GROMACS .gro file of C-alpha atoms in nm:
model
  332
    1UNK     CA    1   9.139   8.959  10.693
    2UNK     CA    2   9.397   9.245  10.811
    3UNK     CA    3   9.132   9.472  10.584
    4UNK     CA    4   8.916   9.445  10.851
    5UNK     CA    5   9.109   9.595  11.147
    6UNK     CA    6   9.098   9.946  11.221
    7UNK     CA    7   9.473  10.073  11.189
    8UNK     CA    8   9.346  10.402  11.377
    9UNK     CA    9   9.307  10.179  11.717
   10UNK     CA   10   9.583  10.063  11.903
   11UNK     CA   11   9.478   9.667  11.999
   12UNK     CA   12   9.448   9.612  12.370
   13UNK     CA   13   9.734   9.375  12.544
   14UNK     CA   14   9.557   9.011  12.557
   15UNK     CA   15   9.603   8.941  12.943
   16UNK     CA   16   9.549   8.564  12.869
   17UNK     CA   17   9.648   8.289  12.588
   18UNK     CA   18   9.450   8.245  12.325
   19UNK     CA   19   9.289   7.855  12.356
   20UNK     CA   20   9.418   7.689  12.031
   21UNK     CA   21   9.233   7.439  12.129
   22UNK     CA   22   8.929   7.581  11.981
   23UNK     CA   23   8.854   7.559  11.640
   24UNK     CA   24   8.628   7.845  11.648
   25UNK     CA   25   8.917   8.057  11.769
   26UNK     CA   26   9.032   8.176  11.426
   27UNK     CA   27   8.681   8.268  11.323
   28UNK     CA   28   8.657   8.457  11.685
   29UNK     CA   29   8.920   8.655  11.626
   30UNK     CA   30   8.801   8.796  11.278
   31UNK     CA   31   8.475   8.906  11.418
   32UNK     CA   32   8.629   9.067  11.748
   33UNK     CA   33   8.792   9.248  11.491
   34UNK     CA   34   8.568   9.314  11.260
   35UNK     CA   35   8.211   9.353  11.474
   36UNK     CA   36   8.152   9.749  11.451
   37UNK     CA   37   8.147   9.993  11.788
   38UNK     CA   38   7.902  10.255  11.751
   39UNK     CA   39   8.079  10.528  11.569
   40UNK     CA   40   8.118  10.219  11.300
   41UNK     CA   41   7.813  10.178  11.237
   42UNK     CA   42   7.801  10.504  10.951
   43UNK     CA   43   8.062  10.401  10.688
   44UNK     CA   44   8.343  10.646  10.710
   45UNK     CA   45   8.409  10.584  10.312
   46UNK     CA   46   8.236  10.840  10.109
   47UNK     CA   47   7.975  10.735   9.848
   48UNK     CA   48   8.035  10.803   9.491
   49UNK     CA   49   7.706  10.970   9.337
   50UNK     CA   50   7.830  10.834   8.991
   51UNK     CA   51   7.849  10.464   9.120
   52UNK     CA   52   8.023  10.261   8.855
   53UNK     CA   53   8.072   9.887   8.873
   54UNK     CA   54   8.465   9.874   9.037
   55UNK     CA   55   8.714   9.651   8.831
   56UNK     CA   56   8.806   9.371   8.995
   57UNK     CA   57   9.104   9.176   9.081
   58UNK     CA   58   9.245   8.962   8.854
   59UNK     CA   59   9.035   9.083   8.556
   60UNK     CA   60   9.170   9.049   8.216
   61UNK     CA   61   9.144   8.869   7.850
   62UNK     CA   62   9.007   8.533   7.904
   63UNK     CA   63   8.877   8.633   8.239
   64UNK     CA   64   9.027   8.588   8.588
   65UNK     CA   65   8.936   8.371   8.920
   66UNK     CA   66   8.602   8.485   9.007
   67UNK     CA   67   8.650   8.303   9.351
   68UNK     CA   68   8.941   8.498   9.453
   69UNK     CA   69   8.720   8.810   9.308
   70UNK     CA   70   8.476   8.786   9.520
   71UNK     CA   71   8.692   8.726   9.836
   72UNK     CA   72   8.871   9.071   9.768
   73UNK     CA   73   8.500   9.225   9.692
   74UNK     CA   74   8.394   9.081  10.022
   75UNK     CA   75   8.679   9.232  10.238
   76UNK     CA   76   8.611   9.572  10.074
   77UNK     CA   77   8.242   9.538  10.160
   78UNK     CA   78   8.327   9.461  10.502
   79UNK     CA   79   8.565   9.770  10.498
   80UNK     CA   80   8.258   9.992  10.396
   81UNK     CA   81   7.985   9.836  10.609
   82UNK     CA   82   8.171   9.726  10.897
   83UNK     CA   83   7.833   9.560  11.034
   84UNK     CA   84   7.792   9.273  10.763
   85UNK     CA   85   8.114   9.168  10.892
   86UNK     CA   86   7.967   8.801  11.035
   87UNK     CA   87   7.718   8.757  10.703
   88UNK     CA   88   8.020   8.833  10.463
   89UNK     CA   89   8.256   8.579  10.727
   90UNK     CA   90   7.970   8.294  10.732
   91UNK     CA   91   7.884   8.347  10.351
   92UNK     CA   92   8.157   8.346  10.177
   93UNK     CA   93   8.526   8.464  10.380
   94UNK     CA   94   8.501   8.166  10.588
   95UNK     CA   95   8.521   7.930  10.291
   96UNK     CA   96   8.831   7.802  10.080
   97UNK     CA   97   8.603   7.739   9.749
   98UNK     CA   98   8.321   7.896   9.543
   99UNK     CA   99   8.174   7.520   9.566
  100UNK     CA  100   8.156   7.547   9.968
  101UNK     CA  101   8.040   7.867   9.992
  102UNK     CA  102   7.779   7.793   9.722
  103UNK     CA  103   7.666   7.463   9.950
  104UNK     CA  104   7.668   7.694  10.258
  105UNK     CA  105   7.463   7.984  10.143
  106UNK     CA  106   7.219   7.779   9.922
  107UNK     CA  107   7.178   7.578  10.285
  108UNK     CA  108   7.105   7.868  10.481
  109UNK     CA  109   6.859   8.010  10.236
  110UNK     CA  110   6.669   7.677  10.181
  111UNK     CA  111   6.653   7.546  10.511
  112UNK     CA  112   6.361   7.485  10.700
  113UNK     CA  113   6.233   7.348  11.057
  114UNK     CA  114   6.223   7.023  10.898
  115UNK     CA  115   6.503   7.015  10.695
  116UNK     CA  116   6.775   7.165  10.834
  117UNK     CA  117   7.061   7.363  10.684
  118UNK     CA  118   7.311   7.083  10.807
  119UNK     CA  119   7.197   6.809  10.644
  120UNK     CA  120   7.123   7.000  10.318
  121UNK     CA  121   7.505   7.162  10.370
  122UNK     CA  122   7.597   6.836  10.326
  123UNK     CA  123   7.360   6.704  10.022
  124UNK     CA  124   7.503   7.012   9.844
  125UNK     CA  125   7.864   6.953   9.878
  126UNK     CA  126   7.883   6.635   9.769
  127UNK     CA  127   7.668   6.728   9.444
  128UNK     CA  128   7.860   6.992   9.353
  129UNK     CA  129   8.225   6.787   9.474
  130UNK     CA  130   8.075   6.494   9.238
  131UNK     CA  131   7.994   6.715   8.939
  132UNK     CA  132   8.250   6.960   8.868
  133UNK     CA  133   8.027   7.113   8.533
  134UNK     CA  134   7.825   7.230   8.810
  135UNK     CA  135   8.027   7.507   8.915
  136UNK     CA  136   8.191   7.593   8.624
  137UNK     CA  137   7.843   7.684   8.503
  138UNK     CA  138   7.776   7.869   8.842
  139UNK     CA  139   8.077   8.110   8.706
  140UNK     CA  140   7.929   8.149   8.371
  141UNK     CA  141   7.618   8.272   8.555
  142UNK     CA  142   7.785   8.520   8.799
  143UNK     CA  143   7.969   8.658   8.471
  144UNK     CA  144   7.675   8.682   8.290
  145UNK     CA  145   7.499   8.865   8.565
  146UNK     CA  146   7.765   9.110   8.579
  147UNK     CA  147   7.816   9.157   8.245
  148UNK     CA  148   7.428   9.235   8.154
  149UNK     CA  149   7.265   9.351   8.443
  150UNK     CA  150   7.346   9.706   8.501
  151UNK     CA  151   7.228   9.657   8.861
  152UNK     CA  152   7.442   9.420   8.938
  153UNK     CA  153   7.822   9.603   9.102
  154UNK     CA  154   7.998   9.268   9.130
  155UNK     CA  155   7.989   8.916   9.160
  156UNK     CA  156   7.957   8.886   9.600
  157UNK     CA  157   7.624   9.113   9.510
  158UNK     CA  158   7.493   8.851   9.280
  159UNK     CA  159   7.633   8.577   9.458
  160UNK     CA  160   7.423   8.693   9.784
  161UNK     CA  161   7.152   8.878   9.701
  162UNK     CA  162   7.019   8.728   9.321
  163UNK     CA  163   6.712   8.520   9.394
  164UNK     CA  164   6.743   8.421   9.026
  165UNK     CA  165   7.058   8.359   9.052
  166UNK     CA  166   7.036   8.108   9.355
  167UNK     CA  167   6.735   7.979   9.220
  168UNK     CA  168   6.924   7.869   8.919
  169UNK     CA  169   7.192   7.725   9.120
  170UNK     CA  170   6.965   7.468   9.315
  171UNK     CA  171   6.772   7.346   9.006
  172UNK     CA  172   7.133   7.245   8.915
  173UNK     CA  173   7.198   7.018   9.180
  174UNK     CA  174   6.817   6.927   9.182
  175UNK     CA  175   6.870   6.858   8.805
  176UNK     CA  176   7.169   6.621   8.924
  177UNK     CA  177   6.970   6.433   9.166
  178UNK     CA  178   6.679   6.400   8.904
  179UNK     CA  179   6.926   6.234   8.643
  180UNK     CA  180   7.086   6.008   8.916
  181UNK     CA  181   6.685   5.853   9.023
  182UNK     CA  182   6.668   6.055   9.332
  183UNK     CA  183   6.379   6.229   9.196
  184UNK     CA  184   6.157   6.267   9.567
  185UNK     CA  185   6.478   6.475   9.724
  186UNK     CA  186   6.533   6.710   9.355
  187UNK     CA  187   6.109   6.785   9.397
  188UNK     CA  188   6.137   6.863   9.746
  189UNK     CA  189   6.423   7.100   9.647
  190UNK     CA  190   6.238   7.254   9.382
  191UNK     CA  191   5.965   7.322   9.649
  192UNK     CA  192   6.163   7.512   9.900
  193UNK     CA  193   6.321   7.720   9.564
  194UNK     CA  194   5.909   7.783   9.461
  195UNK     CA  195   5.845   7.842   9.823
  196UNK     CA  196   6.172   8.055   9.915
  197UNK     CA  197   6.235   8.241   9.545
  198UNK     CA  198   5.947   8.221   9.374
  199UNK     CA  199   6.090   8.099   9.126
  200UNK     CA  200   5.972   7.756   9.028
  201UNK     CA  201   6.167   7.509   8.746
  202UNK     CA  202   6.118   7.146   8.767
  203UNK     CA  203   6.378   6.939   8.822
  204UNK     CA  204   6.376   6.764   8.509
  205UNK     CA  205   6.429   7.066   8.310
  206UNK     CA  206   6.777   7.076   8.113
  207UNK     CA  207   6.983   7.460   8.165
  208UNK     CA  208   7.252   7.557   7.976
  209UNK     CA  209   7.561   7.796   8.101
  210UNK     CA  210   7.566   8.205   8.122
  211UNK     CA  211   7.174   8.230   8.226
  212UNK     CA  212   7.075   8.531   8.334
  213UNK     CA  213   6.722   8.531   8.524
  214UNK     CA  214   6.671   8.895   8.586
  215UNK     CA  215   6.440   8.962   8.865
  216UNK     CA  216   6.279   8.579   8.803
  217UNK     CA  217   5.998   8.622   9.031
  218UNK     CA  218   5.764   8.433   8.888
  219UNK     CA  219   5.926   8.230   8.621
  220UNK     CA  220   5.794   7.882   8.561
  221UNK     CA  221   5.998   7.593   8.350
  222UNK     CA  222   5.814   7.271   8.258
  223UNK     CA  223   6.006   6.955   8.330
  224UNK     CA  224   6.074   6.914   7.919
  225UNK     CA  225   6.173   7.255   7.850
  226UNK     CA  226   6.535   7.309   7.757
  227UNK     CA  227   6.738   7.646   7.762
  228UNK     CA  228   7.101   7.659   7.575
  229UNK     CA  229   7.377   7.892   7.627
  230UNK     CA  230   7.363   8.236   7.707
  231UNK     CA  231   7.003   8.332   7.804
  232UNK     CA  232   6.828   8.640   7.969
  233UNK     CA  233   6.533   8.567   8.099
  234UNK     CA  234   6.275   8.795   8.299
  235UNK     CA  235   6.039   8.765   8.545
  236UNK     CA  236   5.714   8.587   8.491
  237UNK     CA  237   5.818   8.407   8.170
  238UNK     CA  238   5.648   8.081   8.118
  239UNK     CA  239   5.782   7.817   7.967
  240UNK     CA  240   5.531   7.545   7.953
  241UNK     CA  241   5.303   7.315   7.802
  242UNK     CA  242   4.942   7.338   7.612
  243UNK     CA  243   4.711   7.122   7.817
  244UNK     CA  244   4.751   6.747   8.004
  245UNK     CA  245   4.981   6.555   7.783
  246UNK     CA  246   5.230   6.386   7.905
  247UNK     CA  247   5.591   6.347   7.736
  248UNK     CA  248   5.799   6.587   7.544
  249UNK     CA  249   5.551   6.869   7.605
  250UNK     CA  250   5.793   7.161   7.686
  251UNK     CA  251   5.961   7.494   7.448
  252UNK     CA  252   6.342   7.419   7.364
  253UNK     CA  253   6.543   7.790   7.383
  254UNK     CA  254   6.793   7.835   7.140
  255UNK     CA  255   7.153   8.002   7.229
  256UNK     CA  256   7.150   8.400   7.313
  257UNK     CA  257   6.782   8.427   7.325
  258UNK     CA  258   6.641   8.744   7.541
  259UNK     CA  259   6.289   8.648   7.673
  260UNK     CA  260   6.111   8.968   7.763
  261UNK     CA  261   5.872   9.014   8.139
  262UNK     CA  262   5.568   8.815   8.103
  263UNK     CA  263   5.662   8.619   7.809
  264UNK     CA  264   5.433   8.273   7.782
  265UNK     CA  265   5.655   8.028   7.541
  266UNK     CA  266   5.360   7.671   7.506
  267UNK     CA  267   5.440   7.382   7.385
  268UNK     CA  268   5.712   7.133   7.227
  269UNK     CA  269   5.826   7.424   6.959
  270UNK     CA  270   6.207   7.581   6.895
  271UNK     CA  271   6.313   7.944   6.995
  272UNK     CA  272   6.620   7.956   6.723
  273UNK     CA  273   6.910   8.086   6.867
  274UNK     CA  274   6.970   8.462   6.872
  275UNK     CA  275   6.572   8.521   6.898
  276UNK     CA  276   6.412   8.750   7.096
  277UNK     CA  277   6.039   8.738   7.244
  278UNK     CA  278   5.915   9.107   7.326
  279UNK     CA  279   5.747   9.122   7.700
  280UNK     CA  280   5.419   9.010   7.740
  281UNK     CA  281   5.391   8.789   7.410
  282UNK     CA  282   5.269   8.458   7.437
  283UNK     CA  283   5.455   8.220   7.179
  284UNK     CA  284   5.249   7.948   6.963
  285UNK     CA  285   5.481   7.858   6.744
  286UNK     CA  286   5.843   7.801   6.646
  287UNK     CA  287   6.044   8.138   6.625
  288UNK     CA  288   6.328   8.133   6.348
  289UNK     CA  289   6.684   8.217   6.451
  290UNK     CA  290   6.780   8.626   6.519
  291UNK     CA  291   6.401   8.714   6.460
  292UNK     CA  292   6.158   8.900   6.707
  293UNK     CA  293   5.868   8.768   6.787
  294UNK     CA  294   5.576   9.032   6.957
  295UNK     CA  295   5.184   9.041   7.060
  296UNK     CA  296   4.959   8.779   7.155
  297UNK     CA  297   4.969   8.573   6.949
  298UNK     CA  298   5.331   8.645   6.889
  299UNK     CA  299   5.370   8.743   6.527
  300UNK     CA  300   5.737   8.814   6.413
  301UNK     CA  301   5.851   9.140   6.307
  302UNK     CA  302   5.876   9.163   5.913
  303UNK     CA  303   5.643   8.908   5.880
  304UNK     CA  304   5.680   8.502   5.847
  305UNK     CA  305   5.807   8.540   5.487
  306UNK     CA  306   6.087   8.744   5.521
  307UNK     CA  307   6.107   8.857   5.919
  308UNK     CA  308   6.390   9.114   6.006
  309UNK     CA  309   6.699   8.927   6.148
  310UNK     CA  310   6.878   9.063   6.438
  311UNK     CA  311   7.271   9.154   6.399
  312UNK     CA  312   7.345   9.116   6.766
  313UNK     CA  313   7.294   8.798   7.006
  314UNK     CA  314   6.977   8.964   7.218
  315UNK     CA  315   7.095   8.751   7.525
  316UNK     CA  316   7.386   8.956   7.556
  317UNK     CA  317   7.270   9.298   7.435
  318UNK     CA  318   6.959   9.272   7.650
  319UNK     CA  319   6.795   9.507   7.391
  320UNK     CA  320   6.411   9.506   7.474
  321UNK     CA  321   6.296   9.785   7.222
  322UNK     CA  322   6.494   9.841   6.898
  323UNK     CA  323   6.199   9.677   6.680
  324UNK     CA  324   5.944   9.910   6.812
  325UNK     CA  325   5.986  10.167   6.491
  326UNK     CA  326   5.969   9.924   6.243
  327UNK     CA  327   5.565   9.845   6.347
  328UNK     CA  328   5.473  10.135   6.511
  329UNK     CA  329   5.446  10.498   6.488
  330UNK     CA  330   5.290  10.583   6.813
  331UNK     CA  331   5.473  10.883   7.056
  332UNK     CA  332   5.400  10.925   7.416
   0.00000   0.00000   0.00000
């Protein structure tokens, strides 16, 4: 909090007692502090043309606490831009725990004039109190955003600003309703994420830990599809079925398996793990593991007899384009 204040200023005499009384006092305080005055209002802290992503806090082997990461990233945001002072108090300074900042934000962003962000404050807390998995998969996301997307300067950015990253988020606690029978309240959730992100997964859908959904607008995710560990997926991949059937209908992703913009995966078939499915494909069949599978209809790279395996997890190198010279010749 004391990053906030202006050391430059000299802080008026109060000519009253503060009322202690009032629980909002403490919260008062920060922003009298912290709301900008005109000459505020341009950041006195010189940009860097060569922005880099800064280390953070805490940072080490085996990782650090990416809660009290992004409470030091939020002060020094605040510091910078002195007038996102109340969104970075209400969002995330104000709160002890990633878990009730997560309720509060997802809230504020899915709320409507019929469902208001208190009650769903509430109907996220207690999911994510009940199910601690949750949020120890909400930190494998935020470090797998940080760690692949090289647009993406630290954890607070993801944490407010990813719509693929929220959207992910809520179809966790949707999924948690959905297993528990509450299946009217995890649709209407998924609703306000289609409406709100544009991102649209059914409930019933199973998501593993690390996911990455770069960009997402427009991704789609059948009720029977299932993603593992470590996924990057872009925006308007498909996962879904091949006509009205009902049942197990829906692709299953393998482990580290990069799904390239515009990707259509149909059907009850296996994406190995390690695969990668080039942008704009649209997948038929099942896809052996570490192979790269192109075109429409996706044909894999080498051939089905012998296709060329990948060395590297594609999830995590994000590598779109390395197969290109082994199919074509063609120079722009």
């Amino acid at each position: 909090m004391a990053t906030c204040i202006d050391t430059s200023r000299v802080e008026p005499k109060q000519t009253h007692e503060p009322d202690r009384s009032n629980p909002d006092h403490h919260g008062c305080k920060y922003v009298e502090y912290c709301r900008p005055s005109f000459c505020d209002l341009v950041s006195r802290v010189p940009l860097c043309q060569n922005h880099q992503k800064p280390k953070l806090v805490d940072e080490g082997e085996g990782g650090g606490d990416i809660w009290l990461a992004m409470v030091e990233e939020a002060k020094i945001d605040v510091k910078q831009e002195p007038i996102l002072s109340n969104y970075y108090y209400n969002s995330i300074l104000s709160h002890k725990s990633l878990e009730s900042a997560l309720a509060s934000h997802l809230s504020s962003k899915l709320s409507s004039s019929i469902l208001p962000s208190t009650t769903l404050v509430d109907l996220f807390a207690s999911v994510l109190a009940e199910d601690g998995e949750i949020i120890e998969a909400v930190k494998k996301d935020l470090e797998a955003a940080r760690e692949r997307d090289p647009a993406c300067v630290s954890y607070v950015h993801c944490f407010l600003n990813f719509k693929g990253f929220l959207a992910c988020q809520a179809h966790r606690i949707a999924h948690k309703l959905w297993s528990q029978g509450r299946k009217s309240l995890a649709l209407l959730i998924q609703n306000r994420v289609s409406k709100v992100f544009a991102v649209d997964i059914h409930p019933g859908a199973k998501i593993g830990r690390g996911i990455l959904f770069d960009h997402a607008t427009g991704v789609v995710i059948g009720e029977t599809a299932v993603i593992g560990d470590d996924v990057s997926i872009l925006h308007n991949v498909t996962l879904g079925g091949t006509g009205k059937e009902s049942g197990d209908r829906h692709p299953k992703i393998g482990d580290g398996v990069l799904i390239g913009a515009g990707a259509c995966v149909l059907g009850n078939l296996k994406i190995g793990d390690g695969a990668r499915i080039g942008a704009g494909s649209v997948v038929l069949k099942a896809v052996p593991p570490r192979a790269t599978a192109v075109g429409n209809p996706a044909r894999l790279i080498g051939g089905k007899g012998n296709p060329i395996k990948l060395d590297k997890l594609p999830g995590f190198t994000m590598d779109h384009t390395s197969h290109i010279h082994e199919w074509s010749d063609y120079v722009i």
